[in-house]
Amino acid sequence: MNILVAGGAGFIGSHLIDSLLAKGHTIVCADKLIMGRQNIAHLTNRLDFKFYDYELAEQNLVDKIFAENKIDAVYHLAANSDIQKGGKEPAIDFNDTFLTTRALLEGMRKANVNKLFFASTSAVYGEMLDVELTETTGGLMPVSYYGGAKLASEALISSYVSMCDMSAVIFRFPNVIGPRLTHGVIFDFIKKLKKNPDKLEILGDGTQCKPYIYVHDLVEAIVQLTENFVPGEIVYNLSVNSEGTTVTKIAEIVVEELGLSNVYFAYTGGDRGWKGDVPRFKYDISKVLSTGWVPKHTSDEAVRQTVRDAVAKVNN
Ligand SMILES: NC(=O)c1ccc[n+]([C@@H]2O[C@H](COP(=O)([O-])OP(=O)(O)OC[C@H]3O[C@@H](n4cnc5c(N)ncnc54)[C@H](O)[C@@H]3O)[C@@H](O)[C@H]2O)c1
């Protein structure tokens, strides 16, 4: 297949491209390179890889991609991934998370492309702290602009599926970590401890608890589920097979992997890291497990492996 990967130069998108290329697909990647070019630098000279440095909220640019390439399917991963930054400037989420979806759907409609795979998030559920979230849990009330823009994207996708006879698979990811990740709590802790190995400031009270999935497990699920997909619209909660990892546990793992001891944890207090952060959530993943996919790492294992990779990178 000839596949458009929107946001393909990012952390998850670049791993997805590696996997799709290995399966023999041809890739058109479009991305405005917020995170830089390093994740796709190894692909530059390949004949089965084409790149557009485009703003994907711009309809005319998106239309140009569809006019210049015969696209069979779209994987849409373009979005703002700096939730705290978006919290200070809502226009970022509106543009990068929502308007990219609108432009891609319109481009697909005009070019008669009918398969869309969308990277959504647990943030669409809002704050349903102790509810076991299934794909049909209702009353979704996001508490961040990011979650709002993703839920609005899902709604728009649903309308295009119905109006244009498209098919869509929506994946609601939890926290995704692994090689090529550049930001988030693990990196904050490593940076802070490199500066001061005696004391670590931890946002909130440390009990915030979320599932972390290793990026290779996530990509394997996406590829598997999109290869064997059934026409229509399907939503999957995609996550690990275990409880999540608390922020304090992440701090302990980072301390261990850095070979430190007697580090004083200074909690800033409160039940969350920042406004718009959901302190904990629980996913029911029986739907995705029923497809035969099994994640290879638990949440704690994913965290430890990511810390090891990051520490090795920092030390080199
Ligand atoms: N990483 C996670 O923990 C996580 C969790 C839930 C959902 N997701 C979703 O998965 C997808 C990929 O996330 P990621 O962690 O790889 O993020 P990322 O920031 O590494 O990648 C996103 C890519 O999208 C591109 N992009 C953003 N806005 C664009 C625009 N307007 N035009 C063109 N390109 C644009 C960026 O340049 C970047 O390369 C996103 O949709 C994100 O919302 C990620």
PDB file of C-alpha atoms and ligand atoms in Angstrom, residues 7 9-13 31-35 54-57 77-81 95-96 100 119-121 146 150 173-176, ligand 1:
ATOM      1  CA  GLY A   7       3.261  13.456  11.941  1.00  0.00           C
ATOM      2  CA  ALA A   9       8.805  12.540  11.943  1.00  0.00           C
ATOM      3  CA  GLY A  10       7.702  12.400  15.575  1.00  0.00           C
ATOM      4  CA  PHE A  11       8.480   9.852  18.273  1.00  0.00           C
ATOM      5  CA  ILE A  12       5.711   7.301  17.591  1.00  0.00           C
ATOM      6  CA  GLY A  13       5.210   8.106  13.883  1.00  0.00           C
ATOM      7  CA  ASP A  31       5.403  16.728   9.121  1.00  0.00           C
ATOM      8  CA  LYS A  32       6.371  20.298  10.048  1.00  0.00           C
ATOM      9  CA  LEU A  33       9.312  18.983  12.086  1.00  0.00           C
ATOM     10  CA  ILE A  34       8.526  20.480  15.506  1.00  0.00           C
ATOM     11  CA  MET A  35      10.826  17.831  17.034  1.00  0.00           C
ATOM     12  CA  TYR A  54       4.351  20.837   5.421  1.00  0.00           C
ATOM     13  CA  GLU A  55       1.995  22.562   7.864  1.00  0.00           C
ATOM     14  CA  LEU A  56      -0.852  20.039   7.858  1.00  0.00           C
ATOM     15  CA  ALA A  57      -3.512  22.457   9.077  1.00  0.00           C
ATOM     16  CA  LEU A  77      -0.357  11.136  14.257  1.00  0.00           C
ATOM     17  CA  ALA A  78       0.216  14.863  13.786  1.00  0.00           C
ATOM     18  CA  ALA A  79      -0.675  16.722  16.985  1.00  0.00           C
ATOM     19  CA  ASN A  80       0.711  18.912  19.689  1.00  0.00           C
ATOM     20  CA  SER A  81       2.471  16.591  22.127  1.00  0.00           C
ATOM     21  CA  ASN A  95      -4.155  24.155  15.117  1.00  0.00           C
ATOM     22  CA  ASP A  96      -1.927  21.098  15.494  1.00  0.00           C
ATOM     23  CA  THR A 100      -4.781  18.909  11.028  1.00  0.00           C
ATOM     24  CA  ALA A 119      -3.793   8.356  17.179  1.00  0.00           C
ATOM     25  CA  SER A 120      -6.140   9.410  19.975  1.00  0.00           C
ATOM     26  CA  THR A 121      -5.597   9.456  23.708  1.00  0.00           C
ATOM     27  CA  TYR A 146      -5.423  18.734  24.061  1.00  0.00           C
ATOM     28  CA  LYS A 150      -8.650  14.998  20.246  1.00  0.00           C
ATOM     29  CA  PHE A 173      -3.149   5.539  23.614  1.00  0.00           C
ATOM     30  CA  PRO A 174      -2.106   5.863  27.271  1.00  0.00           C
ATOM     31  CA  ASN A 175       1.389   7.301  27.938  1.00  0.00           C
ATOM     32  CA  VAL A 176       3.799   6.031  25.306  1.00  0.00           C
TER      33      VAL A 176
HETATM   34  N1  LIG B   1       3.404  10.075  23.278  1.00  0.00           N
HETATM   35  C1  LIG B   1       2.338   9.799  24.006  1.00  0.00           C
HETATM   36  O1  LIG B   1       2.449   9.465  25.182  1.00  0.00           O
HETATM   37  C2  LIG B   1       0.965   9.878  23.386  1.00  0.00           C
HETATM   38  C3  LIG B   1      -0.154   9.539  24.185  1.00  0.00           C
HETATM   39  C4  LIG B   1      -1.411   9.609  23.618  1.00  0.00           C
HETATM   40  C5  LIG B   1      -1.566   9.990  22.294  1.00  0.00           C
HETATM   41  N2  LIG B   1      -0.469  10.342  21.572  1.00  0.00           N
HETATM   42  C6  LIG B   1      -0.671  10.790  20.183  1.00  0.00           C
HETATM   43  O2  LIG B   1       0.193  10.078  19.318  1.00  0.00           O
HETATM   44  C7  LIG B   1       0.604  10.943  18.252  1.00  0.00           C
HETATM   45  C8  LIG B   1       2.119  10.961  18.165  1.00  0.00           C
HETATM   46  O3  LIG B   1       2.660  11.430  19.395  1.00  0.00           O
HETATM   47  P1  LIG B   1       4.216  11.582  19.627  1.00  0.00           P
HETATM   48  O4  LIG B   1       4.482  11.334  21.059  1.00  0.00           O
HETATM   49  O5  LIG B   1       4.942  10.813  18.604  1.00  0.00           O
HETATM   50  O6  LIG B   1       4.385  13.130  19.399  1.00  0.00           O
HETATM   51  P2  LIG B   1       5.527  13.922  18.600  1.00  0.00           P
HETATM   52  O7  LIG B   1       5.409  15.334  18.988  1.00  0.00           O
HETATM   53  O8  LIG B   1       6.833  13.242  18.757  1.00  0.00           O
HETATM   54  O9  LIG B   1       5.055  13.760  17.085  1.00  0.00           O
HETATM   55  C9  LIG B   1       4.031  14.546  16.514  1.00  0.00           C
HETATM   56  C10 LIG B   1       4.521  15.024  15.171  1.00  0.00           C
HETATM   57  O10 LIG B   1       3.467  15.789  14.587  1.00  0.00           O
HETATM   58  C11 LIG B   1       4.047  16.893  13.914  1.00  0.00           C
HETATM   59  N3  LIG B   1       3.045  17.967  13.833  1.00  0.00           N
HETATM   60  C12 LIG B   1       2.349  18.525  14.855  1.00  0.00           C
HETATM   61  N4  LIG B   1       1.534  19.481  14.387  1.00  0.00           N
HETATM   62  C13 LIG B   1       1.723  19.523  13.042  1.00  0.00           C
HETATM   63  C14 LIG B   1       1.182  20.330  12.005  1.00  0.00           C
HETATM   64  N5  LIG B   1       0.287  21.289  12.275  1.00  0.00           N
HETATM   65  N6  LIG B   1       1.615  20.118  10.741  1.00  0.00           N
HETATM   66  C15 LIG B   1       2.559  19.164  10.464  1.00  0.00           C
HETATM   67  N7  LIG B   1       3.106  18.387  11.404  1.00  0.00           N
HETATM   68  C16 LIG B   1       2.690  18.560  12.681  1.00  0.00           C
HETATM   69  C17 LIG B   1       5.234  17.299  14.780  1.00  0.00           C
HETATM   70  O11 LIG B   1       6.204  18.018  14.025  1.00  0.00           O
HETATM   71  C18 LIG B   1       5.745  15.951  15.285  1.00  0.00           C
HETATM   72  O12 LIG B   1       6.793  15.451  14.476  1.00  0.00           O
HETATM   73  C19 LIG B   1      -0.001  12.306  18.543  1.00  0.00           C
HETATM   74  O13 LIG B   1      -1.185  12.437  17.818  1.00  0.00           O
HETATM   75  C20 LIG B   1      -0.295  12.252  20.018  1.00  0.00           C
HETATM   76  O14 LIG B   1      -1.351  13.092  20.379  1.00  0.00           O
HETATM   77  C21 LIG B   1       0.783  10.292  22.076  1.00  0.00           C
END
